PDB file of C-alpha atoms in Angstrom:
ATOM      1  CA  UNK A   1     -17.020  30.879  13.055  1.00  0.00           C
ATOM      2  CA  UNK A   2     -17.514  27.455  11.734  1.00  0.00           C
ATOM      3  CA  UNK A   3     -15.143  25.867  14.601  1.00  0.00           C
ATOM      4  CA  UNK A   4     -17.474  27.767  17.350  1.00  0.00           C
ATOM      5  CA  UNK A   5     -20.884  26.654  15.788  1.00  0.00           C
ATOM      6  CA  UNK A   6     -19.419  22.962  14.976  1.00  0.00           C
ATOM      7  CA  UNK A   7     -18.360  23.267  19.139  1.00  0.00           C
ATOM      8  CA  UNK A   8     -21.448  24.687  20.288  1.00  0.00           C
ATOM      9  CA  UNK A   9     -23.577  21.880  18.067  1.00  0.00           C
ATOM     10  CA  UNK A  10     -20.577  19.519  19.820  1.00  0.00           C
ATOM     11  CA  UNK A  11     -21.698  20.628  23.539  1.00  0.00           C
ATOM     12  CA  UNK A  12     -25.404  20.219  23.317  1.00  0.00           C
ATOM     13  CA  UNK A  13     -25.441  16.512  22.453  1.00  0.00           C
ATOM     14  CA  UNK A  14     -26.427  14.289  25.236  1.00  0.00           C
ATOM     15  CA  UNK A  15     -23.596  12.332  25.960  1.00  0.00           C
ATOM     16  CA  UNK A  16     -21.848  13.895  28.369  1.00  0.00           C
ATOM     17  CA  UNK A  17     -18.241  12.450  28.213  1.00  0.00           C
ATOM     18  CA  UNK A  18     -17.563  12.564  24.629  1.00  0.00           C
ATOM     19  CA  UNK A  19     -18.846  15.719  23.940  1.00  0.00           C
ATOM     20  CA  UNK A  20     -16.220  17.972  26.375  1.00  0.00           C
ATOM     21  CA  UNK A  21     -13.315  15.749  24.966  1.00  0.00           C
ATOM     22  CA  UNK A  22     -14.571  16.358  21.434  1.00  0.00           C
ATOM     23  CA  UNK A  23     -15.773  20.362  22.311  1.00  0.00           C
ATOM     24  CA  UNK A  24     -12.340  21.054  23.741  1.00  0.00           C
ATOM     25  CA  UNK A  25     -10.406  19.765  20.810  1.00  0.00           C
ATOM     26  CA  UNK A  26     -12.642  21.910  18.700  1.00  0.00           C
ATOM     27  CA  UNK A  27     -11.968  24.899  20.706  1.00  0.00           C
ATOM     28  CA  UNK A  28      -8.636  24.234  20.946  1.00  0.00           C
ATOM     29  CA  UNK A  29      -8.118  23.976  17.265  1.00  0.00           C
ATOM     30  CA  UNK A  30     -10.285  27.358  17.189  1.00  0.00           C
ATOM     31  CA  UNK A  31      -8.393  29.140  19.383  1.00  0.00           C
ATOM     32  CA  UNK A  32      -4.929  27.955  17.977  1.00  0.00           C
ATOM     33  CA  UNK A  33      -6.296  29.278  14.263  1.00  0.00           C
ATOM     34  CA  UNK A  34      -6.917  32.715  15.693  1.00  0.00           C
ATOM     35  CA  UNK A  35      -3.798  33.080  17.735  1.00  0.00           C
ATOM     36  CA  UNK A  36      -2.128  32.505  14.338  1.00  0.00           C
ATOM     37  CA  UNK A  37      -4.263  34.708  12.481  1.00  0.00           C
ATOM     38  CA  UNK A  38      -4.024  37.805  14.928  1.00  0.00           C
ATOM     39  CA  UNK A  39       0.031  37.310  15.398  1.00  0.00           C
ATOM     40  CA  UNK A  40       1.275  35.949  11.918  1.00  0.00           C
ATOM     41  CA  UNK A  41      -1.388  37.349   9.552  1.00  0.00           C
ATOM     42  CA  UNK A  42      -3.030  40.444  11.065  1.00  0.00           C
ATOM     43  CA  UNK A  43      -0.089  41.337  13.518  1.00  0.00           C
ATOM     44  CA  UNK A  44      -2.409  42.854  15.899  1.00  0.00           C
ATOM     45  CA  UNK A  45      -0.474  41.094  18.776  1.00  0.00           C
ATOM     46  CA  UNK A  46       3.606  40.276  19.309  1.00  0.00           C
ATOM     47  CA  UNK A  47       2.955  36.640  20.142  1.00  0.00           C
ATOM     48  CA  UNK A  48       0.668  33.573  20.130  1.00  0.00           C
ATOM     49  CA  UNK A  49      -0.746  32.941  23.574  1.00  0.00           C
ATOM     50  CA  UNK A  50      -0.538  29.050  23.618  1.00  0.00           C
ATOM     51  CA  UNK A  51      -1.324  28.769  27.271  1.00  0.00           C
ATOM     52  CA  UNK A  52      -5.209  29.559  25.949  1.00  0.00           C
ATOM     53  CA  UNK A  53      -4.747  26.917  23.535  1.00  0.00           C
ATOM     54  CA  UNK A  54      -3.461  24.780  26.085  1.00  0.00           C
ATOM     55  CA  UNK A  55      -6.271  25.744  28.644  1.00  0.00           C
ATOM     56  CA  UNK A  56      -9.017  24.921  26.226  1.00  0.00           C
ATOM     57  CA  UNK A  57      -7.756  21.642  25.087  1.00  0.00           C
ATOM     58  CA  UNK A  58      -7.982  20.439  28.730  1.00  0.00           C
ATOM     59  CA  UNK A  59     -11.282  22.216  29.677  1.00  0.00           C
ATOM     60  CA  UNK A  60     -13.413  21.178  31.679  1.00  0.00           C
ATOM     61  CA  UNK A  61     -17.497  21.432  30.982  1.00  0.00           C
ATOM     62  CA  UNK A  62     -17.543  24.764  32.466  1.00  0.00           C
ATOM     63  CA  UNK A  63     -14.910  26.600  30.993  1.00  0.00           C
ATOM     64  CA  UNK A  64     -16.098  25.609  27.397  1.00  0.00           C
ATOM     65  CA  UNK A  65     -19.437  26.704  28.245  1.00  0.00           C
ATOM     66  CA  UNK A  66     -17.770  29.841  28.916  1.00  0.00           C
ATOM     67  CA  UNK A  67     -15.564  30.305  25.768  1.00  0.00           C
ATOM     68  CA  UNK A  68     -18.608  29.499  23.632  1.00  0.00           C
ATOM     69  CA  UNK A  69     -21.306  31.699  25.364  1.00  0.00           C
ATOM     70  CA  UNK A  70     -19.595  34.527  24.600  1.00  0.00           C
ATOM     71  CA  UNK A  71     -18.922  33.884  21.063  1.00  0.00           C
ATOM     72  CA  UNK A  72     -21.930  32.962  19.663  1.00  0.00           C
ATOM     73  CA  UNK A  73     -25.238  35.145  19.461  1.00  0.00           C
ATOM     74  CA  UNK A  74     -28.099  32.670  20.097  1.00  0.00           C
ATOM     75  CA  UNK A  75     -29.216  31.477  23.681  1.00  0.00           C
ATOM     76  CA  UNK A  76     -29.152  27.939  23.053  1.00  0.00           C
ATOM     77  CA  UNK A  77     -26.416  27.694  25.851  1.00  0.00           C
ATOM     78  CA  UNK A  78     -28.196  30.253  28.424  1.00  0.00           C
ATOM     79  CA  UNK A  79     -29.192  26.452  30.085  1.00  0.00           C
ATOM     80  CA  UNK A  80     -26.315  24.678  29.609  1.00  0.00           C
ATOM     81  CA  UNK A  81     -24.688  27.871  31.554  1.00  0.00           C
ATOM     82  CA  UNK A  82     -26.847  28.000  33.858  1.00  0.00           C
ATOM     83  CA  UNK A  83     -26.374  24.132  34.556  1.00  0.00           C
ATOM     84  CA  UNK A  84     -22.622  24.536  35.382  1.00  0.00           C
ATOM     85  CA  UNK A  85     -22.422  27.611  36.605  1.00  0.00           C
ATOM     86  CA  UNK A  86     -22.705  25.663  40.239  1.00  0.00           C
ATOM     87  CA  UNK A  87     -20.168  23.865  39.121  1.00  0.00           C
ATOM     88  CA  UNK A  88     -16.762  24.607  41.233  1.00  0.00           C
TER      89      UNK A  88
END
């Protein structure tokens, strides 16, 4: 939970270029923690899914955006989603 709130906190700064490289390492670390977790520790799934690990540490704007809406409870990203919804 810290990982999503560090990436969400990561995404609303201003400068655009440094935050999605910095966002999608976050995420990326995030996701790889929970693959672990839910394969190794829990067992609640045969393997770790590295392609989402993979797909989130080359993100673009939009797909973190994504990832973190639905993780998080607060609307401070209902803008930011809005903004790059558009986006193709």
């Amino acid at each position: 939970q810290a990982l999503i709130s560090l990436g969400t906190t990561v995404l609303l700064a201003e400068d655009d270029d440094r935050e999605v490289f910095d966002c999608s390492t976050t995420m990326g670390l995030c996701e790889h923690i929970q693959q672990h977790l839910a394969c190794i520790v829990y067992e609640s799934q045969p393997f770790c899914y590295h392609a989402r690990v993979h797909d989130l540490l080359n993100a673009d704007q939009r797909r973190l955006v994504s990832y973190l809406k639905k993780r998080i409870p607060c609307s401070c990203l209902d803008e930011k989603y809005k903004a790059v919804k558009a986006l193709p």
